[in-house]
mmCIF file of the C-alpha atoms, coordinates in Angstrom:
data_MODEL
# 
_entry.id   MODEL 
# 
loop_
_atom_site.group_PDB 
_atom_site.id 
_atom_site.type_symbol 
_atom_site.label_atom_id 
_atom_site.label_alt_id 
_atom_site.label_comp_id 
_atom_site.label_asym_id 
_atom_site.label_entity_id 
_atom_site.label_seq_id 
_atom_site.pdbx_PDB_ins_code 
_atom_site.Cartn_x 
_atom_site.Cartn_y 
_atom_site.Cartn_z 
_atom_site.occupancy 
_atom_site.B_iso_or_equiv 
_atom_site.pdbx_formal_charge 
_atom_site.auth_seq_id 
_atom_site.auth_comp_id 
_atom_site.auth_asym_id 
_atom_site.auth_atom_id 
_atom_site.pdbx_PDB_model_num 
ATOM 1   C CA . MET A 1 1   ? 65.247  -91.663 135.450 1.00 0.00 ? 1   MET A CA 1 
ATOM 2   C CA . LYS A 1 2   ? 63.486  -91.293 132.089 1.00 0.00 ? 2   LYS A CA 1 
ATOM 3   C CA . SER A 1 3   ? 63.368  -87.519 132.547 1.00 0.00 ? 3   SER A CA 1 
ATOM 4   C CA . HIS A 1 4   ? 67.138  -87.429 133.176 1.00 0.00 ? 4   HIS A CA 1 
ATOM 5   C CA . LEU A 1 5   ? 67.763  -89.449 129.989 1.00 0.00 ? 5   LEU A CA 1 
ATOM 6   C CA . LEU A 1 6   ? 65.448  -87.164 128.014 1.00 0.00 ? 6   LEU A CA 1 
ATOM 7   C CA . LEU A 1 7   ? 67.176  -84.077 129.317 1.00 0.00 ? 7   LEU A CA 1 
ATOM 8   C CA . ALA A 1 8   ? 70.639  -85.485 128.497 1.00 0.00 ? 8   ALA A CA 1 
ATOM 9   C CA . ALA A 1 9   ? 69.480  -86.499 124.936 1.00 0.00 ? 9   ALA A CA 1 
ATOM 10  C CA . SER A 1 10  ? 68.013  -83.028 124.315 1.00 0.00 ? 10  SER A CA 1 
ATOM 11  C CA . LEU A 1 11  ? 71.333  -81.363 125.420 1.00 0.00 ? 11  LEU A CA 1 
ATOM 12  C CA . VAL A 1 12  ? 73.329  -83.595 123.012 1.00 0.00 ? 12  VAL A CA 1 
ATOM 13  C CA . ALA A 1 13  ? 70.898  -82.989 120.097 1.00 0.00 ? 13  ALA A CA 1 
ATOM 14  C CA . ALA A 1 14  ? 70.725  -79.223 120.658 1.00 0.00 ? 14  ALA A CA 1 
ATOM 15  C CA . PRO A 1 15  ? 72.621  -77.225 118.002 1.00 0.00 ? 15  PRO A CA 1 
ATOM 16  C CA . VAL A 1 16  ? 75.828  -75.553 118.999 1.00 0.00 ? 16  VAL A CA 1 
ATOM 17  C CA . PHE A 1 17  ? 76.250  -71.880 118.068 1.00 0.00 ? 17  PHE A CA 1 
ATOM 18  C CA . ALA A 1 18  ? 79.806  -70.727 117.993 1.00 0.00 ? 18  ALA A CA 1 
ATOM 19  C CA . ALA A 1 19  ? 80.465  -67.075 118.663 1.00 0.00 ? 19  ALA A CA 1 
ATOM 20  C CA . ASP A 1 20  ? 81.495  -64.984 115.749 1.00 0.00 ? 20  ASP A CA 1 
ATOM 21  C CA . PRO A 1 21  ? 85.292  -64.767 115.678 1.00 0.00 ? 21  PRO A CA 1 
ATOM 22  C CA . ALA A 1 22  ? 86.627  -61.504 116.860 1.00 0.00 ? 22  ALA A CA 1 
ATOM 23  C CA . PRO A 1 23  ? 87.644  -59.206 113.922 1.00 0.00 ? 23  PRO A CA 1 
ATOM 24  C CA . THR A 1 24  ? 91.362  -58.763 113.279 1.00 0.00 ? 24  THR A CA 1 
ATOM 25  C CA . PRO A 1 25  ? 92.358  -55.463 114.790 1.00 0.00 ? 25  PRO A CA 1 
ATOM 26  C CA . THR A 1 26  ? 94.283  -52.670 113.235 1.00 0.00 ? 26  THR A CA 1 
ATOM 27  C CA . VAL A 1 27  ? 97.689  -52.489 114.959 1.00 0.00 ? 27  VAL A CA 1 
ATOM 28  C CA . MET A 1 28  ? 99.955  -49.450 114.782 1.00 0.00 ? 28  MET A CA 1 
ATOM 29  C CA . THR A 1 29  ? 103.357 -49.184 116.363 1.00 0.00 ? 29  THR A CA 1 
ATOM 30  C CA . ILE A 1 30  ? 106.024 -46.522 116.781 1.00 0.00 ? 30  ILE A CA 1 
ATOM 31  C CA . THR A 1 31  ? 109.559 -47.871 117.505 1.00 0.00 ? 31  THR A CA 1 
ATOM 32  C CA . GLY A 1 32  ? 113.096 -46.531 117.579 1.00 0.00 ? 32  GLY A CA 1 
ATOM 33  C CA . GLU A 1 33  ? 115.008 -43.906 119.431 1.00 0.00 ? 33  GLU A CA 1 
ATOM 34  C CA . PRO A 1 34  ? 113.456 -42.426 122.597 1.00 0.00 ? 34  PRO A CA 1 
ATOM 35  C CA . GLY A 1 35  ? 111.518 -39.213 122.102 1.00 0.00 ? 35  GLY A CA 1 
ATOM 36  C CA . ALA A 1 36  ? 109.406 -40.100 119.021 1.00 0.00 ? 36  ALA A CA 1 
ATOM 37  C CA . SER A 1 37  ? 105.678 -39.562 119.564 1.00 0.00 ? 37  SER A CA 1 
ATOM 38  C CA . MET A 1 38  ? 102.310 -39.487 117.768 1.00 0.00 ? 38  MET A CA 1 
ATOM 39  C CA . GLN A 1 39  ? 98.904  -38.168 118.458 1.00 0.00 ? 39  GLN A CA 1 
ATOM 40  C CA . CYS A 1 40  ? 96.080  -39.950 116.561 1.00 0.00 ? 40  CYS A CA 1 
ATOM 41  C CA . HIS A 1 41  ? 92.466  -39.299 116.093 1.00 0.00 ? 41  HIS A CA 1 
ATOM 42  C CA . VAL A 1 42  ? 90.892  -42.805 115.867 1.00 0.00 ? 42  VAL A CA 1 
ATOM 43  C CA . PHE A 1 43  ? 87.571  -43.169 113.946 1.00 0.00 ? 43  PHE A CA 1 
ATOM 44  C CA . PRO A 1 44  ? 85.920  -46.701 114.619 1.00 0.00 ? 44  PRO A CA 1 
ATOM 45  C CA . ARG A 1 45  ? 83.257  -47.888 112.200 1.00 0.00 ? 45  ARG A CA 1 
ATOM 46  C CA . ASN A 1 46  ? 80.840  -48.109 115.122 1.00 0.00 ? 46  ASN A CA 1 
ATOM 47  C CA . GLY A 1 47  ? 81.333  -45.570 117.809 1.00 0.00 ? 47  GLY A CA 1 
ATOM 48  C CA . ASP A 1 48  ? 82.718  -42.123 118.603 1.00 0.00 ? 48  ASP A CA 1 
ATOM 49  C CA . GLU A 1 49  ? 86.092  -40.729 117.628 1.00 0.00 ? 49  GLU A CA 1 
ATOM 50  C CA . TYR A 1 50  ? 88.807  -40.789 120.292 1.00 0.00 ? 50  TYR A CA 1 
ATOM 51  C CA . VAL A 1 51  ? 92.410  -39.674 120.707 1.00 0.00 ? 51  VAL A CA 1 
ATOM 52  C CA . ARG A 1 52  ? 95.473  -41.842 121.450 1.00 0.00 ? 52  ARG A CA 1 
ATOM 53  C CA . PHE A 1 53  ? 99.032  -40.770 122.196 1.00 0.00 ? 53  PHE A CA 1 
ATOM 54  C CA . LEU A 1 54  ? 101.899 -43.049 121.369 1.00 0.00 ? 54  LEU A CA 1 
ATOM 55  C CA . ASP A 1 55  ? 105.468 -42.588 122.684 1.00 0.00 ? 55  ASP A CA 1 
ATOM 56  C CA . ASN A 1 56  ? 107.993 -44.479 124.721 1.00 0.00 ? 56  ASN A CA 1 
ATOM 57  C CA . GLY A 1 57  ? 105.503 -45.257 127.422 1.00 0.00 ? 57  GLY A CA 1 
ATOM 58  C CA . ARG A 1 58  ? 102.831 -46.567 125.004 1.00 0.00 ? 58  ARG A CA 1 
ATOM 59  C CA . THR A 1 59  ? 104.271 -47.747 121.713 1.00 0.00 ? 59  THR A CA 1 
ATOM 60  C CA . SER A 1 60  ? 101.216 -49.383 120.095 1.00 0.00 ? 60  SER A CA 1 
ATOM 61  C CA . LEU A 1 61  ? 97.579  -48.979 119.338 1.00 0.00 ? 61  LEU A CA 1 
ATOM 62  C CA . SER A 1 62  ? 95.281  -51.925 118.694 1.00 0.00 ? 62  SER A CA 1 
ATOM 63  C CA . ALA A 1 63  ? 91.649  -51.352 117.646 1.00 0.00 ? 63  ALA A CA 1 
ATOM 64  C CA . PRO A 1 64  ? 89.063  -53.359 115.727 1.00 0.00 ? 64  PRO A CA 1 
ATOM 65  C CA . ALA A 1 65  ? 87.105  -52.191 112.674 1.00 0.00 ? 65  ALA A CA 1 
ATOM 66  C CA . LEU A 1 66  ? 88.520  -48.731 111.950 1.00 0.00 ? 66  LEU A CA 1 
ATOM 67  C CA . ARG A 1 67  ? 87.339  -46.517 109.202 1.00 0.00 ? 67  ARG A CA 1 
ATOM 68  C CA . LYS A 1 68  ? 90.073  -43.820 109.519 1.00 0.00 ? 68  LYS A CA 1 
ATOM 69  C CA . LEU A 1 69  ? 93.130  -42.664 111.416 1.00 0.00 ? 69  LEU A CA 1 
ATOM 70  C CA . GLU A 1 70  ? 94.436  -39.097 111.492 1.00 0.00 ? 70  GLU A CA 1 
ATOM 71  C CA . CYS A 1 71  ? 97.832  -38.837 113.043 1.00 0.00 ? 71  CYS A CA 1 
ATOM 72  C CA . GLU A 1 72  ? 100.566 -36.178 113.678 1.00 0.00 ? 72  GLU A CA 1 
ATOM 73  C CA . TYR A 1 73  ? 104.001 -37.489 114.471 1.00 0.00 ? 73  TYR A CA 1 
ATOM 74  C CA . LYS A 1 74  ? 107.300 -36.090 115.752 1.00 0.00 ? 74  LYS A CA 1 
ATOM 75  C CA . GLY A 1 75  ? 110.502 -38.088 115.275 1.00 0.00 ? 75  GLY A CA 1 
ATOM 76  C CA . SER A 1 76  ? 113.079 -38.485 117.945 1.00 0.00 ? 76  SER A CA 1 
ATOM 77  C CA . SER A 1 77  ? 115.919 -35.880 118.204 1.00 0.00 ? 77  SER A CA 1 
ATOM 78  C CA . HIS A 1 78  ? 118.300 -38.781 118.993 1.00 0.00 ? 78  HIS A CA 1 
ATOM 79  C CA . GLY A 1 79  ? 117.828 -40.846 115.755 1.00 0.00 ? 79  GLY A CA 1 
ATOM 80  C CA . PRO A 1 80  ? 115.346 -42.546 113.455 1.00 0.00 ? 80  PRO A CA 1 
ATOM 81  C CA . ALA A 1 81  ? 111.994 -44.015 114.407 1.00 0.00 ? 81  ALA A CA 1 
ATOM 82  C CA . THR A 1 82  ? 109.548 -46.290 112.478 1.00 0.00 ? 82  THR A CA 1 
ATOM 83  C CA . ILE A 1 83  ? 105.775 -46.208 112.238 1.00 0.00 ? 83  ILE A CA 1 
ATOM 84  C CA . THR A 1 84  ? 104.156 -49.506 111.173 1.00 0.00 ? 84  THR A CA 1 
ATOM 85  C CA . ILE A 1 85  ? 100.507 -50.168 110.429 1.00 0.00 ? 85  ILE A CA 1 
ATOM 86  C CA . ASN A 1 86  ? 98.916  -53.598 109.984 1.00 0.00 ? 86  ASN A CA 1 
ATOM 87  C CA . SER A 1 87  ? 95.217  -53.334 109.225 1.00 0.00 ? 87  SER A CA 1 
ATOM 88  C CA . PRO A 1 88  ? 92.483  -55.383 107.555 1.00 0.00 ? 88  PRO A CA 1 
ATOM 89  C CA . THR A 1 89  ? 90.346  -52.297 107.063 1.00 0.00 ? 89  THR A CA 1 
ATOM 90  C CA . LEU A 1 90  ? 92.695  -49.298 106.326 1.00 0.00 ? 90  LEU A CA 1 
ATOM 91  C CA . ALA A 1 91  ? 94.730  -48.670 103.191 1.00 0.00 ? 91  ALA A CA 1 
ATOM 92  C CA . CYS A 1 92  ? 98.449  -47.945 103.781 1.00 0.00 ? 92  CYS A CA 1 
ATOM 93  C CA . PRO A 1 93  ? 98.989  -44.158 103.788 1.00 0.00 ? 93  PRO A CA 1 
ATOM 94  C CA . PHE A 1 94  ? 102.782 -44.252 103.167 1.00 0.00 ? 94  PHE A CA 1 
ATOM 95  C CA . LYS A 1 95  ? 104.157 -43.643 99.712  1.00 0.00 ? 95  LYS A CA 1 
ATOM 96  C CA . GLY A 1 96  ? 106.231 -46.545 98.376  1.00 0.00 ? 96  GLY A CA 1 
ATOM 97  C CA . ALA A 1 97  ? 104.998 -48.965 101.122 1.00 0.00 ? 97  ALA A CA 1 
ATOM 98  C CA . THR A 1 98  ? 102.920 -51.980 100.430 1.00 0.00 ? 98  THR A CA 1 
ATOM 99  C CA . ALA A 1 99  ? 99.931  -53.377 102.335 1.00 0.00 ? 99  ALA A CA 1 
ATOM 100 C CA . ASP A 1 100 ? 102.141 -56.244 103.447 1.00 0.00 ? 100 ASP A CA 1 
ATOM 101 C CA . ALA A 1 101 ? 104.822 -53.870 104.659 1.00 0.00 ? 101 ALA A CA 1 
ATOM 102 C CA . CYS A 1 102 ? 103.058 -50.760 105.561 1.00 0.00 ? 102 CYS A CA 1 
ATOM 103 C CA . ALA A 1 103 ? 105.780 -48.645 107.326 1.00 0.00 ? 103 ALA A CA 1 
ATOM 104 C CA . ILE A 1 104 ? 107.678 -45.493 107.209 1.00 0.00 ? 104 ILE A CA 1 
ATOM 105 C CA . THR A 1 105 ? 111.018 -44.624 108.839 1.00 0.00 ? 105 THR A CA 1 
ATOM 106 C CA . LEU A 1 106 ? 111.218 -41.106 110.229 1.00 0.00 ? 106 LEU A CA 1 
ATOM 107 C CA . ARG A 1 107 ? 114.499 -39.206 110.064 1.00 0.00 ? 107 ARG A CA 1 
ATOM 108 C CA . LYS A 1 108 ? 115.921 -37.710 113.197 1.00 0.00 ? 108 LYS A CA 1 
ATOM 109 C CA . GLY A 1 109 ? 113.604 -34.811 114.264 1.00 0.00 ? 109 GLY A CA 1 
ATOM 110 C CA . ALA A 1 110 ? 111.013 -35.306 111.452 1.00 0.00 ? 110 ALA A CA 1 
ATOM 111 C CA . VAL A 1 111 ? 107.603 -33.820 111.918 1.00 0.00 ? 111 VAL A CA 1 
ATOM 112 C CA . GLY A 1 112 ? 104.538 -34.615 109.818 1.00 0.00 ? 112 GLY A CA 1 
ATOM 113 C CA . SER A 1 113 ? 101.087 -36.131 109.576 1.00 0.00 ? 113 SER A CA 1 
ATOM 114 C CA . PHE A 1 114 ? 99.174  -38.840 107.717 1.00 0.00 ? 114 PHE A CA 1 
ATOM 115 C CA . GLU A 1 115 ? 95.657  -40.000 107.236 1.00 0.00 ? 115 GLU A CA 1 
ATOM 116 C CA . ALA A 1 116 ? 94.774  -43.757 106.771 1.00 0.00 ? 116 ALA A CA 1 
ATOM 117 C CA . LYS A 1 117 ? 91.339  -44.323 105.176 1.00 0.00 ? 117 LYS A CA 1 
ATOM 118 C CA . GLU A 1 118 ? 89.246  -47.366 104.708 1.00 0.00 ? 118 GLU A CA 1 
ATOM 119 C CA . LYS A 1 119 ? 90.159  -49.636 101.846 1.00 0.00 ? 119 LYS A CA 1 
ATOM 120 C CA . ARG A 1 120 ? 88.008  -49.466 98.754  1.00 0.00 ? 120 ARG A CA 1 
ATOM 121 C CA . ASN A 1 121 ? 86.749  -52.655 97.240  1.00 0.00 ? 121 ASN A CA 1 
# 
């Protein structure tokens, strides 16, 4: 009986280590008329570069701890589309946009590219 009490007491007295909270991911979306698409080269802080395609079938990308995104986009031939980026690590690449509202609206049929780089302190 004493051993059970000692075991219970040691479990209660043991320090509790909480897991580190998961980092807030970068989230990028493309919305609007059907036919808009993007191809992005994704560069995580830790790990190898990979490529993601966004279109009507897959409209968002979510990834933690990015150091860079390089994307080519094609707007819809049916109407406007919007690209939005919310990121704790990347600076907004769109002229006139702010970090709080990092978005660009593509005109019908627009074609282009952008690069989002790590924020500087």
